[in-house]
PDB file of C-alpha atoms and ligand atoms in Angstrom:
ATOM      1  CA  UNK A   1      96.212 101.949 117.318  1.00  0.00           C
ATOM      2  CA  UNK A   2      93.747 102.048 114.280  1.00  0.00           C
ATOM      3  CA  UNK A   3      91.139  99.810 114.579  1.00  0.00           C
ATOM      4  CA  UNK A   4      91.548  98.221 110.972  1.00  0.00           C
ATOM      5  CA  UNK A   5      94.739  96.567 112.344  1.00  0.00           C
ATOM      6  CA  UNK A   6      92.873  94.887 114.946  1.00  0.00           C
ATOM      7  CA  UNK A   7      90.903  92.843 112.355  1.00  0.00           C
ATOM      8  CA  UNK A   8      94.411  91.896 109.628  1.00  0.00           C
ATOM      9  CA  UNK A   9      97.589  90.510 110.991  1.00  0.00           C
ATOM     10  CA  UNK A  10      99.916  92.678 108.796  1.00  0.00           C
ATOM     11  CA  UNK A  11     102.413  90.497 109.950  1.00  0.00           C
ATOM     12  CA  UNK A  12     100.900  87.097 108.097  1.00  0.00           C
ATOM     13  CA  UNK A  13     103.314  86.124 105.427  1.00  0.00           C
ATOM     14  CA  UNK A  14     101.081  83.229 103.462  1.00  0.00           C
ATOM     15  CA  UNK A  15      98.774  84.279 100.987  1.00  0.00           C
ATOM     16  CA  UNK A  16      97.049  81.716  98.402  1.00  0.00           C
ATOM     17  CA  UNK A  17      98.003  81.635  94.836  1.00  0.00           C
ATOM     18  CA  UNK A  18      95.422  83.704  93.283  1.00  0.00           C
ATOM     19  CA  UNK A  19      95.794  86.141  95.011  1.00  0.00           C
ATOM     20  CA  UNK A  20      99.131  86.356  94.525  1.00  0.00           C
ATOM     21  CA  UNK A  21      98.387  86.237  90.617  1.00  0.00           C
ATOM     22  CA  UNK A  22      95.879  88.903  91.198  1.00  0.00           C
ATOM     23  CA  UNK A  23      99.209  91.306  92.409  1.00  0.00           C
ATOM     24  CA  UNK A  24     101.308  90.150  89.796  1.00  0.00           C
ATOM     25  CA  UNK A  25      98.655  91.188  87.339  1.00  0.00           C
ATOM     26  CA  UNK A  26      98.140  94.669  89.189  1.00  0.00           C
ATOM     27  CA  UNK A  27     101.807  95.180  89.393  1.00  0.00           C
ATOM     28  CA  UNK A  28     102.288  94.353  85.350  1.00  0.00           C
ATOM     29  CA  UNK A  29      99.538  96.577  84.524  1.00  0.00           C
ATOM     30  CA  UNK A  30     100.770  99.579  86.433  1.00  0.00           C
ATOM     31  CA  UNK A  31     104.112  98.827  84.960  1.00  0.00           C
ATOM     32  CA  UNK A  32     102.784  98.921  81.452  1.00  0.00           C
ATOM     33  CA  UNK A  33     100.724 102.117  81.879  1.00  0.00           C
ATOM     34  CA  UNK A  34     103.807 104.234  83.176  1.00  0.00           C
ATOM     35  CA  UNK A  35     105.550 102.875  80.295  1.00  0.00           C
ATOM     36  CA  UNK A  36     102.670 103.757  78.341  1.00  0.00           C
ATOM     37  CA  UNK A  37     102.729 107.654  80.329  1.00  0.00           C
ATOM     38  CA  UNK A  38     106.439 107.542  79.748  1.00  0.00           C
ATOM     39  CA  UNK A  39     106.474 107.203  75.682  1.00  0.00           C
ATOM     40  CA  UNK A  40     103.305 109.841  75.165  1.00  0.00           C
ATOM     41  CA  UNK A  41     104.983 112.314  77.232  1.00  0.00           C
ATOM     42  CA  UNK A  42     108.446 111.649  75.322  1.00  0.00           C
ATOM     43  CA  UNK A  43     110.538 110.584  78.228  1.00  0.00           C
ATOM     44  CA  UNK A  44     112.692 107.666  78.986  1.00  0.00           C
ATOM     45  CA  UNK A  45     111.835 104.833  79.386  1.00  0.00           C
ATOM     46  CA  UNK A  46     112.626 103.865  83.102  1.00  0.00           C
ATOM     47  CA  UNK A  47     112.600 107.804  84.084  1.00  0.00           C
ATOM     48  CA  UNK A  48     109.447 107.468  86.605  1.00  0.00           C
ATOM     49  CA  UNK A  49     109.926 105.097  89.498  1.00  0.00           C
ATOM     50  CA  UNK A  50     106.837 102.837  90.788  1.00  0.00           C
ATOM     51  CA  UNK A  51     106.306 103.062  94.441  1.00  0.00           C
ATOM     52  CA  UNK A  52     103.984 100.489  95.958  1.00  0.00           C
ATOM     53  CA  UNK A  53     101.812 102.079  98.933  1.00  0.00           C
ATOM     54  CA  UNK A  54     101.222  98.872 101.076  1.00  0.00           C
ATOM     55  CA  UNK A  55      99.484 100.201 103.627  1.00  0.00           C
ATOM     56  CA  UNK A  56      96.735  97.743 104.943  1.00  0.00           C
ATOM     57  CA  UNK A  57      98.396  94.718 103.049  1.00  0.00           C
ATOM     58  CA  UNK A  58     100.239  92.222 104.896  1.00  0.00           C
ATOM     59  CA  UNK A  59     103.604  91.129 104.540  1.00  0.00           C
ATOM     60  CA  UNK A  60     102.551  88.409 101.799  1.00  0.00           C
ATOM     61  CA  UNK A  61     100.533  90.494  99.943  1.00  0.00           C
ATOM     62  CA  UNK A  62     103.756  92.853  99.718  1.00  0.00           C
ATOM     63  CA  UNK A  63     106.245  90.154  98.993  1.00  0.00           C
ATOM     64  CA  UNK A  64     103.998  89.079  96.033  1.00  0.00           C
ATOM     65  CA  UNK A  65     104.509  92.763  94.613  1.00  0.00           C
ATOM     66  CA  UNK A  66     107.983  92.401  94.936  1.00  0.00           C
ATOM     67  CA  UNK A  67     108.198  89.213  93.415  1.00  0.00           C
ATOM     68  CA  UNK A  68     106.089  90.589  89.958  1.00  0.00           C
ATOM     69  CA  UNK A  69     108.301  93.183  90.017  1.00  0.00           C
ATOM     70  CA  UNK A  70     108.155  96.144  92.612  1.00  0.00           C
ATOM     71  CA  UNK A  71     111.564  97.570  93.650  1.00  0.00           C
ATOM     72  CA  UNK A  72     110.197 100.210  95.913  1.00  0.00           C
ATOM     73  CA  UNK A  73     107.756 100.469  99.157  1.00  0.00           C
ATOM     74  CA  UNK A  74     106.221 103.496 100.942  1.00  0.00           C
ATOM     75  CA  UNK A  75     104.151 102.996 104.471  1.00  0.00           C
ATOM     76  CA  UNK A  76     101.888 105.521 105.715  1.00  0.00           C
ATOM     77  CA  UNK A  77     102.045 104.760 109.245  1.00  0.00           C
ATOM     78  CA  UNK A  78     105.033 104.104 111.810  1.00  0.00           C
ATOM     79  CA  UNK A  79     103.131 101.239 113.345  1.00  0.00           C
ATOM     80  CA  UNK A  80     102.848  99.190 109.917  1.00  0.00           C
ATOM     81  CA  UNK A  81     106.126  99.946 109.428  1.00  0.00           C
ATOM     82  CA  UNK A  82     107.381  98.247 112.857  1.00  0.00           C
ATOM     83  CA  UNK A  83     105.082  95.570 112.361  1.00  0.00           C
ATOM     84  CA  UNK A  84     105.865  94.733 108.830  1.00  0.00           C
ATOM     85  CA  UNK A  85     109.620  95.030 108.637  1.00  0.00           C
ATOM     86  CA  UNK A  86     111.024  92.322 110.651  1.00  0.00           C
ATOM     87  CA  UNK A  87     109.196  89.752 108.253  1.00  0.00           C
ATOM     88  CA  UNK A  88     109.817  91.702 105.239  1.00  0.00           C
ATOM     89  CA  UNK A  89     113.668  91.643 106.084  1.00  0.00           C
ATOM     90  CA  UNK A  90     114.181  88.297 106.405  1.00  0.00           C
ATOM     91  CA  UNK A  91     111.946  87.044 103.401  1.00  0.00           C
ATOM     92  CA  UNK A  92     113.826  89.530 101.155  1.00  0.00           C
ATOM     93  CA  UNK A  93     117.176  88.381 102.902  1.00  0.00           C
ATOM     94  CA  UNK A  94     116.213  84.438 101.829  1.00  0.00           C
ATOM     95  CA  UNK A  95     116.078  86.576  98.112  1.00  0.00           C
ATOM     96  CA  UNK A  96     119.647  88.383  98.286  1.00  0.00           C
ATOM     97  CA  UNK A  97     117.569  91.457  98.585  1.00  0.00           C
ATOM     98  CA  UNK A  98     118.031  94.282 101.611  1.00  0.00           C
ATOM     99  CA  UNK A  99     115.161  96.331 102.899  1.00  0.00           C
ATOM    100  CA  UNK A 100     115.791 100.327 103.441  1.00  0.00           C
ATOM    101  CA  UNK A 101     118.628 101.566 106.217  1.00  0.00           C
ATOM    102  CA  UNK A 102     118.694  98.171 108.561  1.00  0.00           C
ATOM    103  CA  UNK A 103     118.396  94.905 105.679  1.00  0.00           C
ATOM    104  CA  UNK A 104     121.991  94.625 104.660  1.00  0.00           C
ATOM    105  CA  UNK A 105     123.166  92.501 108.028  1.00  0.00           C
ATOM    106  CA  UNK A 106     120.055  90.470 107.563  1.00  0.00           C
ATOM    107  CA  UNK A 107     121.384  90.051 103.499  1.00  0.00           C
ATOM    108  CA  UNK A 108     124.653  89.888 104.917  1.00  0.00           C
ATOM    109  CA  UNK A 109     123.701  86.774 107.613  1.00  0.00           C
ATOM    110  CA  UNK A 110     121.825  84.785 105.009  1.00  0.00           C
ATOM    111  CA  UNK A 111     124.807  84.634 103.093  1.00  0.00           C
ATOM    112  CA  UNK A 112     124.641  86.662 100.307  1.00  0.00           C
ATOM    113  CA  UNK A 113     126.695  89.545  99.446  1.00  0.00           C
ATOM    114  CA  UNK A 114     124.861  93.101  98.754  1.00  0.00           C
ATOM    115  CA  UNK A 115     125.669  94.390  95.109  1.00  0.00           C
ATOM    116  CA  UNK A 116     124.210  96.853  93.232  1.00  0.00           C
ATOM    117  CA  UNK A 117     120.856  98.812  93.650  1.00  0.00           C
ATOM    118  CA  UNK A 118     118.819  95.976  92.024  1.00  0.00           C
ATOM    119  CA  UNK A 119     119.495  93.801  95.603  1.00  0.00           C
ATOM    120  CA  UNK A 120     118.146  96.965  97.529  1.00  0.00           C
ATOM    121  CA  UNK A 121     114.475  98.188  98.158  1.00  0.00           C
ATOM    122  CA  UNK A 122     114.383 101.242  99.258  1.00  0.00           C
ATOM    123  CA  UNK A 123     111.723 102.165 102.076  1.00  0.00           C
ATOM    124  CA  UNK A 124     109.836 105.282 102.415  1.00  0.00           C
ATOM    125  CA  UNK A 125     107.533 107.078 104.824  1.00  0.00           C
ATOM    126  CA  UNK A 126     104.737 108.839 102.783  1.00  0.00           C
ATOM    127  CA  UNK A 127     102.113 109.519 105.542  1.00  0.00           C
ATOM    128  CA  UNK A 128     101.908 111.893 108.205  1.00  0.00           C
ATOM    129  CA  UNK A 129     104.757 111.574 111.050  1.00  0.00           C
ATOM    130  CA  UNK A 130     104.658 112.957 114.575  1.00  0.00           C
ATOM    131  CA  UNK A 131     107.056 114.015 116.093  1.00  0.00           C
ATOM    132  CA  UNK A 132     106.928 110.774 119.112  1.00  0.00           C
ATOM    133  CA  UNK A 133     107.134 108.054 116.366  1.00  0.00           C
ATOM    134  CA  UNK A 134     110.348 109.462 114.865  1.00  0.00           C
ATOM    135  CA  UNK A 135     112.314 107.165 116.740  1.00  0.00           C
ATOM    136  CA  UNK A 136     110.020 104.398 115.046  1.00  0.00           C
ATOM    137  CA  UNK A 137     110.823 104.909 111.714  1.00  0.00           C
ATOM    138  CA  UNK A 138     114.521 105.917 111.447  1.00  0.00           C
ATOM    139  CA  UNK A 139     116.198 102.463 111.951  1.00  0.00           C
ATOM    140  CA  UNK A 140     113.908 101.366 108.734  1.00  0.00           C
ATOM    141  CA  UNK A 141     113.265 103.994 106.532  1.00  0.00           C
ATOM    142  CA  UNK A 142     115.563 105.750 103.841  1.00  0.00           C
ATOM    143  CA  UNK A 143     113.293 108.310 102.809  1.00  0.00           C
ATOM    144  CA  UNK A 144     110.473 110.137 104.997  1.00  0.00           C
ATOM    145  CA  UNK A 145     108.217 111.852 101.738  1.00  0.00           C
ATOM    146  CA  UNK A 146     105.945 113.744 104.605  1.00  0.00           C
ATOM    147  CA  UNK A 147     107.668 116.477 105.907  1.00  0.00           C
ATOM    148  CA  UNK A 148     105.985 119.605 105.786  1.00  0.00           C
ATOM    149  CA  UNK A 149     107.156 121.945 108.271  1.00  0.00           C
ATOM    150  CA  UNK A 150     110.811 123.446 109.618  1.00  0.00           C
ATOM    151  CA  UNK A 151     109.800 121.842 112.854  1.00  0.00           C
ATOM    152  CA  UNK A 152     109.688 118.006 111.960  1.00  0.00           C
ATOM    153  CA  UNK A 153     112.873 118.703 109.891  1.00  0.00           C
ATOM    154  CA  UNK A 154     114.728 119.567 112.959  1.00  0.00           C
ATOM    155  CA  UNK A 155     113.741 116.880 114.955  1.00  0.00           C
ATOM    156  CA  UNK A 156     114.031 114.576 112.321  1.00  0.00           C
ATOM    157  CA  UNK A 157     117.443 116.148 111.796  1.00  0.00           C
ATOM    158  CA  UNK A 158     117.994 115.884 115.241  1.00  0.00           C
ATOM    159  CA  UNK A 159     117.746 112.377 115.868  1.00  0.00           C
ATOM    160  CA  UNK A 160     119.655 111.464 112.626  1.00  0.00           C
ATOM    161  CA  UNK A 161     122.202 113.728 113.781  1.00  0.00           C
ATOM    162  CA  UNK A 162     122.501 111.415 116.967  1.00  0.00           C
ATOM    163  CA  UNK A 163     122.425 108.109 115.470  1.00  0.00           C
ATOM    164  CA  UNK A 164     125.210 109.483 113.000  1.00  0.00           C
ATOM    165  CA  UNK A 165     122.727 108.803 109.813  1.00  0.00           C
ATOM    166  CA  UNK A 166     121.721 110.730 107.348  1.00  0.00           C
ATOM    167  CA  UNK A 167     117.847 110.504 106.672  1.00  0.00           C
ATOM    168  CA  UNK A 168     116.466 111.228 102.923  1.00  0.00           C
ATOM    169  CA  UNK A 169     113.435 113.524 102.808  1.00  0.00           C
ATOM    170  CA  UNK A 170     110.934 114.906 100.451  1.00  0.00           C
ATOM    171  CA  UNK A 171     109.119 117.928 101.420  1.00  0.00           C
ATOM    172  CA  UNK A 172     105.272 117.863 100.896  1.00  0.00           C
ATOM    173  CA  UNK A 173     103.910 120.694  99.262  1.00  0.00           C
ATOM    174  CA  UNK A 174      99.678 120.795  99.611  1.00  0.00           C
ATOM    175  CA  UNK A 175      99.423 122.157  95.940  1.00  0.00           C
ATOM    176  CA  UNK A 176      95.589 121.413  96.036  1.00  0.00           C
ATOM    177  CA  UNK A 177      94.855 123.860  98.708  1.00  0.00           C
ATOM    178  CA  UNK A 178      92.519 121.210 100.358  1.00  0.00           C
ATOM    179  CA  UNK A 179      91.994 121.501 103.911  1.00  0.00           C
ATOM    180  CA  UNK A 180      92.122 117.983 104.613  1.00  0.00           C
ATOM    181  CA  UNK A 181      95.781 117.440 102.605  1.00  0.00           C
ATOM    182  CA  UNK A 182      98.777 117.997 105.306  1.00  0.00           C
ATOM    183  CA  UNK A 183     101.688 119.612 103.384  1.00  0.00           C
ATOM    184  CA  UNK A 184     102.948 122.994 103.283  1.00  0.00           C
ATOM    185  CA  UNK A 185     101.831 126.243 101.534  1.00  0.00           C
ATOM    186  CA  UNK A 186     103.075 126.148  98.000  1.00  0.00           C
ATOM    187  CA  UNK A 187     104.007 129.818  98.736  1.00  0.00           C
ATOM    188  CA  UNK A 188     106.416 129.009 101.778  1.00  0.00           C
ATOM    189  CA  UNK A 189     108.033 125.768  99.543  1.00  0.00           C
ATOM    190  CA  UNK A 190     111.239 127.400  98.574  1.00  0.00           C
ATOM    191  CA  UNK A 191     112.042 129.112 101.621  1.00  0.00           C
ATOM    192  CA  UNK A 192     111.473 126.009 103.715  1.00  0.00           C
ATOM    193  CA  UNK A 193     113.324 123.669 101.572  1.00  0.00           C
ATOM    194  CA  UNK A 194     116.303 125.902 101.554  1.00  0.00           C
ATOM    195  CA  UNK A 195     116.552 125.700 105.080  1.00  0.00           C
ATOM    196  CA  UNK A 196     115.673 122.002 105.060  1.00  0.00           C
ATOM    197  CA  UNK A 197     118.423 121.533 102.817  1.00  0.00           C
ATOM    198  CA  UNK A 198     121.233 123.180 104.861  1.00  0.00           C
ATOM    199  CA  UNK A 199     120.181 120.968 108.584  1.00  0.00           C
ATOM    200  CA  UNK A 200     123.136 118.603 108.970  1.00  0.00           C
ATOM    201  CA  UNK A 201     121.543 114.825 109.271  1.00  0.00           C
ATOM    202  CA  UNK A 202     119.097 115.221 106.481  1.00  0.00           C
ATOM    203  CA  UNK A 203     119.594 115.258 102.176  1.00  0.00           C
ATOM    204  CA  UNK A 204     116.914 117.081 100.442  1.00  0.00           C
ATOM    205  CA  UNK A 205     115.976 114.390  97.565  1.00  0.00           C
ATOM    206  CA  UNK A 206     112.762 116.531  96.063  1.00  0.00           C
ATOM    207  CA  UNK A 207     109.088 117.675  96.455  1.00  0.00           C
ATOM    208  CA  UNK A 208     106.256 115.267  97.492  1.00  0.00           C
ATOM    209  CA  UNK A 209     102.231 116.566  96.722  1.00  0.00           C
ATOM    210  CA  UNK A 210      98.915 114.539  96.821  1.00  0.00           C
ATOM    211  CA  UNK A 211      96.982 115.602  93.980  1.00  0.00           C
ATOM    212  CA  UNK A 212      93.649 117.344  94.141  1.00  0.00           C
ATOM    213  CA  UNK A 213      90.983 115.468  94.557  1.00  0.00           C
ATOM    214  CA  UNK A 214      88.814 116.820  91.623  1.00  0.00           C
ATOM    215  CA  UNK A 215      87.444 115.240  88.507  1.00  0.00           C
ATOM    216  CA  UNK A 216      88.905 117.893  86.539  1.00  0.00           C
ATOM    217  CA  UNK A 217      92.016 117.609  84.356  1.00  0.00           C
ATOM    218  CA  UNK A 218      93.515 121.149  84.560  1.00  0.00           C
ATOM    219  CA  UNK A 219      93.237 121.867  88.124  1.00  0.00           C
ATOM    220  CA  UNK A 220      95.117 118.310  88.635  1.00  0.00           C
ATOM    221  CA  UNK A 221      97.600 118.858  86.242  1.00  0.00           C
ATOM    222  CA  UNK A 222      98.220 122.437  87.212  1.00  0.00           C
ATOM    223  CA  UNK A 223      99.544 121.405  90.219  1.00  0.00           C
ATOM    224  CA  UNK A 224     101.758 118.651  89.154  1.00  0.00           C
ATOM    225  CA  UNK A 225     103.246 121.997  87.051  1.00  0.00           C
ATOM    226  CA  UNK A 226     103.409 124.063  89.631  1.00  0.00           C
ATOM    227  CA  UNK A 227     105.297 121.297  92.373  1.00  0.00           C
ATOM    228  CA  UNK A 228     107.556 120.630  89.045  1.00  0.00           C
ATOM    229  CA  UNK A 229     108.396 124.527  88.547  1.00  0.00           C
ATOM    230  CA  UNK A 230     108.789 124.714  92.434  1.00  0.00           C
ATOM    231  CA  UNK A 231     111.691 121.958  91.709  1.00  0.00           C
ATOM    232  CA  UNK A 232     113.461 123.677  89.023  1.00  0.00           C
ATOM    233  CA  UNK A 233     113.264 126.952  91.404  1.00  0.00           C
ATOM    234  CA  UNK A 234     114.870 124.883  94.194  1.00  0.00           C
ATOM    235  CA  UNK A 235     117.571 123.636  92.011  1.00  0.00           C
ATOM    236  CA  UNK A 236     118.432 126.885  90.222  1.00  0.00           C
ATOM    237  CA  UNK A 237     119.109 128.667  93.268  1.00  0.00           C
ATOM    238  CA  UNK A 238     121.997 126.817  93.883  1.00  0.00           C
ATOM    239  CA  UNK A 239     121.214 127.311  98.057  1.00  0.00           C
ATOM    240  CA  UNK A 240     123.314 125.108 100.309  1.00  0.00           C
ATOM    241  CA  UNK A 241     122.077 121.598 100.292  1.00  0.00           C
ATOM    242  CA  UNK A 242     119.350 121.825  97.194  1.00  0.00           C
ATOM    243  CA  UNK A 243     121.640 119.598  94.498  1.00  0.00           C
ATOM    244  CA  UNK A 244     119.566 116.727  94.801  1.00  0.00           C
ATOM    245  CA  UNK A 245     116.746 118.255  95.342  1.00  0.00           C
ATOM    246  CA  UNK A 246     115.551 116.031  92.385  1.00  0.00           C
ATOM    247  CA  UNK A 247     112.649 113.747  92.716  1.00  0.00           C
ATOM    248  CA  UNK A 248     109.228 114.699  91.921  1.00  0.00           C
ATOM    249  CA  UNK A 249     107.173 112.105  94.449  1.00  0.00           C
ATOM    250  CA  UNK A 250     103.464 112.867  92.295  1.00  0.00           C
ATOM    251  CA  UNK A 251     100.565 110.432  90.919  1.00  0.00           C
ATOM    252  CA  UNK A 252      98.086 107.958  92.053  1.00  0.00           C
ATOM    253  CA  UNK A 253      96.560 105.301  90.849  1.00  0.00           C
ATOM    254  CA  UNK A 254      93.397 107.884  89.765  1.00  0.00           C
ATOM    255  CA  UNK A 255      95.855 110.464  88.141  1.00  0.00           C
ATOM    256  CA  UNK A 256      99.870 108.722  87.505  1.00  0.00           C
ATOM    257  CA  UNK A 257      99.308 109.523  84.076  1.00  0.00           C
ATOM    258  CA  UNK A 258      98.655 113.140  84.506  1.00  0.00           C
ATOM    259  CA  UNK A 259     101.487 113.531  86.930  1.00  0.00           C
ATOM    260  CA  UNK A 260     103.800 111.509  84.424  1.00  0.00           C
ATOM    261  CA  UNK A 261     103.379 114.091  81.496  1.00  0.00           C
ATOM    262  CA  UNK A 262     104.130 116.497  84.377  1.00  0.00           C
ATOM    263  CA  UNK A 263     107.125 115.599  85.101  1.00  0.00           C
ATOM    264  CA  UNK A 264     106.828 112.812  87.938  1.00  0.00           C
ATOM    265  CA  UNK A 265     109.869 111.201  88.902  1.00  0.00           C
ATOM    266  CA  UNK A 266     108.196 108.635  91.648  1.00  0.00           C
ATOM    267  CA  UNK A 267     104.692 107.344  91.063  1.00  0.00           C
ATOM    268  CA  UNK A 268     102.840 105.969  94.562  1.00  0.00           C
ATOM    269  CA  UNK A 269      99.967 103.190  93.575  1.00  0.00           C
ATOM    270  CA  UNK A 270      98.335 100.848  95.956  1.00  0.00           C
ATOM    271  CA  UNK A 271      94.493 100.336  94.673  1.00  0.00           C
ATOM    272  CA  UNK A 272      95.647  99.609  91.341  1.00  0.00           C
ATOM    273  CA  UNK A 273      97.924  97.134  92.596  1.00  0.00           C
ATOM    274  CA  UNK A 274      96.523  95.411  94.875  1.00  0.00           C
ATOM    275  CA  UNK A 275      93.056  95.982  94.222  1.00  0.00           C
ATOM    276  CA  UNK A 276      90.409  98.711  96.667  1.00  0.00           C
ATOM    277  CA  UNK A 277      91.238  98.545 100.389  1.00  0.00           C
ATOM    278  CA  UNK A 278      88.964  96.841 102.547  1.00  0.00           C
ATOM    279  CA  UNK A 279      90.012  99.448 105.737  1.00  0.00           C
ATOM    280  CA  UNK A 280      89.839 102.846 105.108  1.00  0.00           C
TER     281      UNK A 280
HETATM  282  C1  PLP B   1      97.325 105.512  99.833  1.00  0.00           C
HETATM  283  C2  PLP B   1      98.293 106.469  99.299  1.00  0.00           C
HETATM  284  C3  PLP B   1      98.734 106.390  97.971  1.00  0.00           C
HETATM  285  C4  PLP B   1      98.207 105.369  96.981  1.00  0.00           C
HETATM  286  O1  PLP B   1      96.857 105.618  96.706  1.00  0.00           O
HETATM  287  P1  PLP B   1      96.022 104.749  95.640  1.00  0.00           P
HETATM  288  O2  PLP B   1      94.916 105.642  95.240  1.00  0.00           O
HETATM  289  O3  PLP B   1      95.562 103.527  96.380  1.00  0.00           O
HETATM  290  O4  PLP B   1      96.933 104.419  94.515  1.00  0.00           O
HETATM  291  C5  PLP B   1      99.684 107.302  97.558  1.00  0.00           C
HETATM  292  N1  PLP B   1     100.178 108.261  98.389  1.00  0.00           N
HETATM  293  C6  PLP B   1      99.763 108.372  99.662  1.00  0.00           C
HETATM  294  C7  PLP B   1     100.340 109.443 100.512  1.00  0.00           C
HETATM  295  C8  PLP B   1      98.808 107.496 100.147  1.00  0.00           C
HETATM  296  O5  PLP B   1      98.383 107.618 101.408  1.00  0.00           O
END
């Protein structure tokens, strides 16, 4: 287990006001600068989705982001996931709100009835997965954003397959080239998200990529450009399973703006949220 989780219960659900302000405030400010991103880049308003990354924050610390306003979660690691979910659940239950694949019974046992996507949260899995902790995740996640190989995808698709479900996944493209960055080859993206697309158990939603970690504009932006082109590729080709091969999972807190003009259709931000992170 990482050590960091040895020194923060994830699972604590009390947090004290301010900093529960403090989240509101990160959450409003993120909020206004994609808005901001949105109208200089001439796209709708609403187009680019705000994904909170909550890893190392506990479950109080997330339910304070949800309250200001997030409608959208991503975990890097399975065993966050397990520990956070049961408490998330149930305090988004109390709110007439379900939590990715398993939270309508829990909406459905406090009594309230689940209606419209506003009452849903969807739950994503945007760090690395092996292949052991698949089992982990599945009950709880909608989307895993990590998959980078025709291996996972299969026994992803696999278990999915079993359980009857259909599992959402983006497939990570390492656009930076950096050797630290999991992801695929940009070169190998089509062919592998054809065949990703046509595995029974799975829907192709879109491309995921961390950008690179460089101070310079260009080479950030030029692969946002090149992720977005992959897209369009995907989608023109018309292969078996690549219709909603749609979303465009780019931008950090350092660079959402960049990936915004670029096309981003899902923006992942934790710092700016909810402020640096004290483990790793
Ligand atoms: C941590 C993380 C983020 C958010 O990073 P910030 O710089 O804190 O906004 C986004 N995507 C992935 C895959 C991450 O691990």
């Amino acid at each position: 287990m990482t050590a960091y989780m040895d020194h923060k219960d994830l699972a604590n659900e009390v947090i004290d006001q301010s900093r529960a302000q403090e989240i509101a405030d990160g959450v409003h400010k993120v909020l206004d600068r994609i808005a901001q991103a949105e109208a200089s880049a001439g796209r709708e308003p609403g187009s680019v989705k705000l994904l909170a990354a909550t890893k190392t924050r506990d479950v109080g610390e997330i339910m304070a982001a949800i309250d200001a306003g997030i409608h959208m979660i991503g975990e890097n690691r399975p065993q966050e996931v397990t520990v956070k979910a049961p408490g998330l659940m149930r305090l988004l239950a109390d709110r007439g709100i379900a939590l990715g694949v398993g939270g309508d019974d829990a909406v459905a046992a406090a009594g309230h009835a689940v209606a419209g996507a506003a009452d849903h949260i969807p739950f994503h899995l945007i760090g690395q997965l092996q292949s052991n902790k698949i089992g982990k995740v599945l009950p709880v996640v909608n989307t895993i954003e990590s998959v980078d190989s025709i291996e996972l995808a299969e026994k992803i698709a696999r278990r999915a397959t079993m359980h009857g479900i259909t599992v959402g996944v983006l497939l990570e493209v390492n656009e930076s080239g950096e050797e630290s960055k999991s992801g695929c080859a940009p070169s190998h993206a089509i062919d592998l998200a054809q065949r990703i697309g046509a595995m029974g158990g799975l829907e192709l939603q879109g491309l995921m990529t961390i950008g690179a970690h460089v101070d310079d504009e260009r080479t950030i932006r030029e692969g946002f450009a090149h992720l977005r082109r992959t897209r369009d590729q995907i989608l023109a080709s018309g292969a078996e399973g690549t219709a909603n091969c749609k979303e465009l999972s780019m931008g950090m807190t350092q660079d959402m703006a960049y990936a915004i003009e670029e096309g981003s259709t899902i923006v992942r931000v934790g710092t700016a949220i909810f402020g640096a992170r004290a483990f790793i």
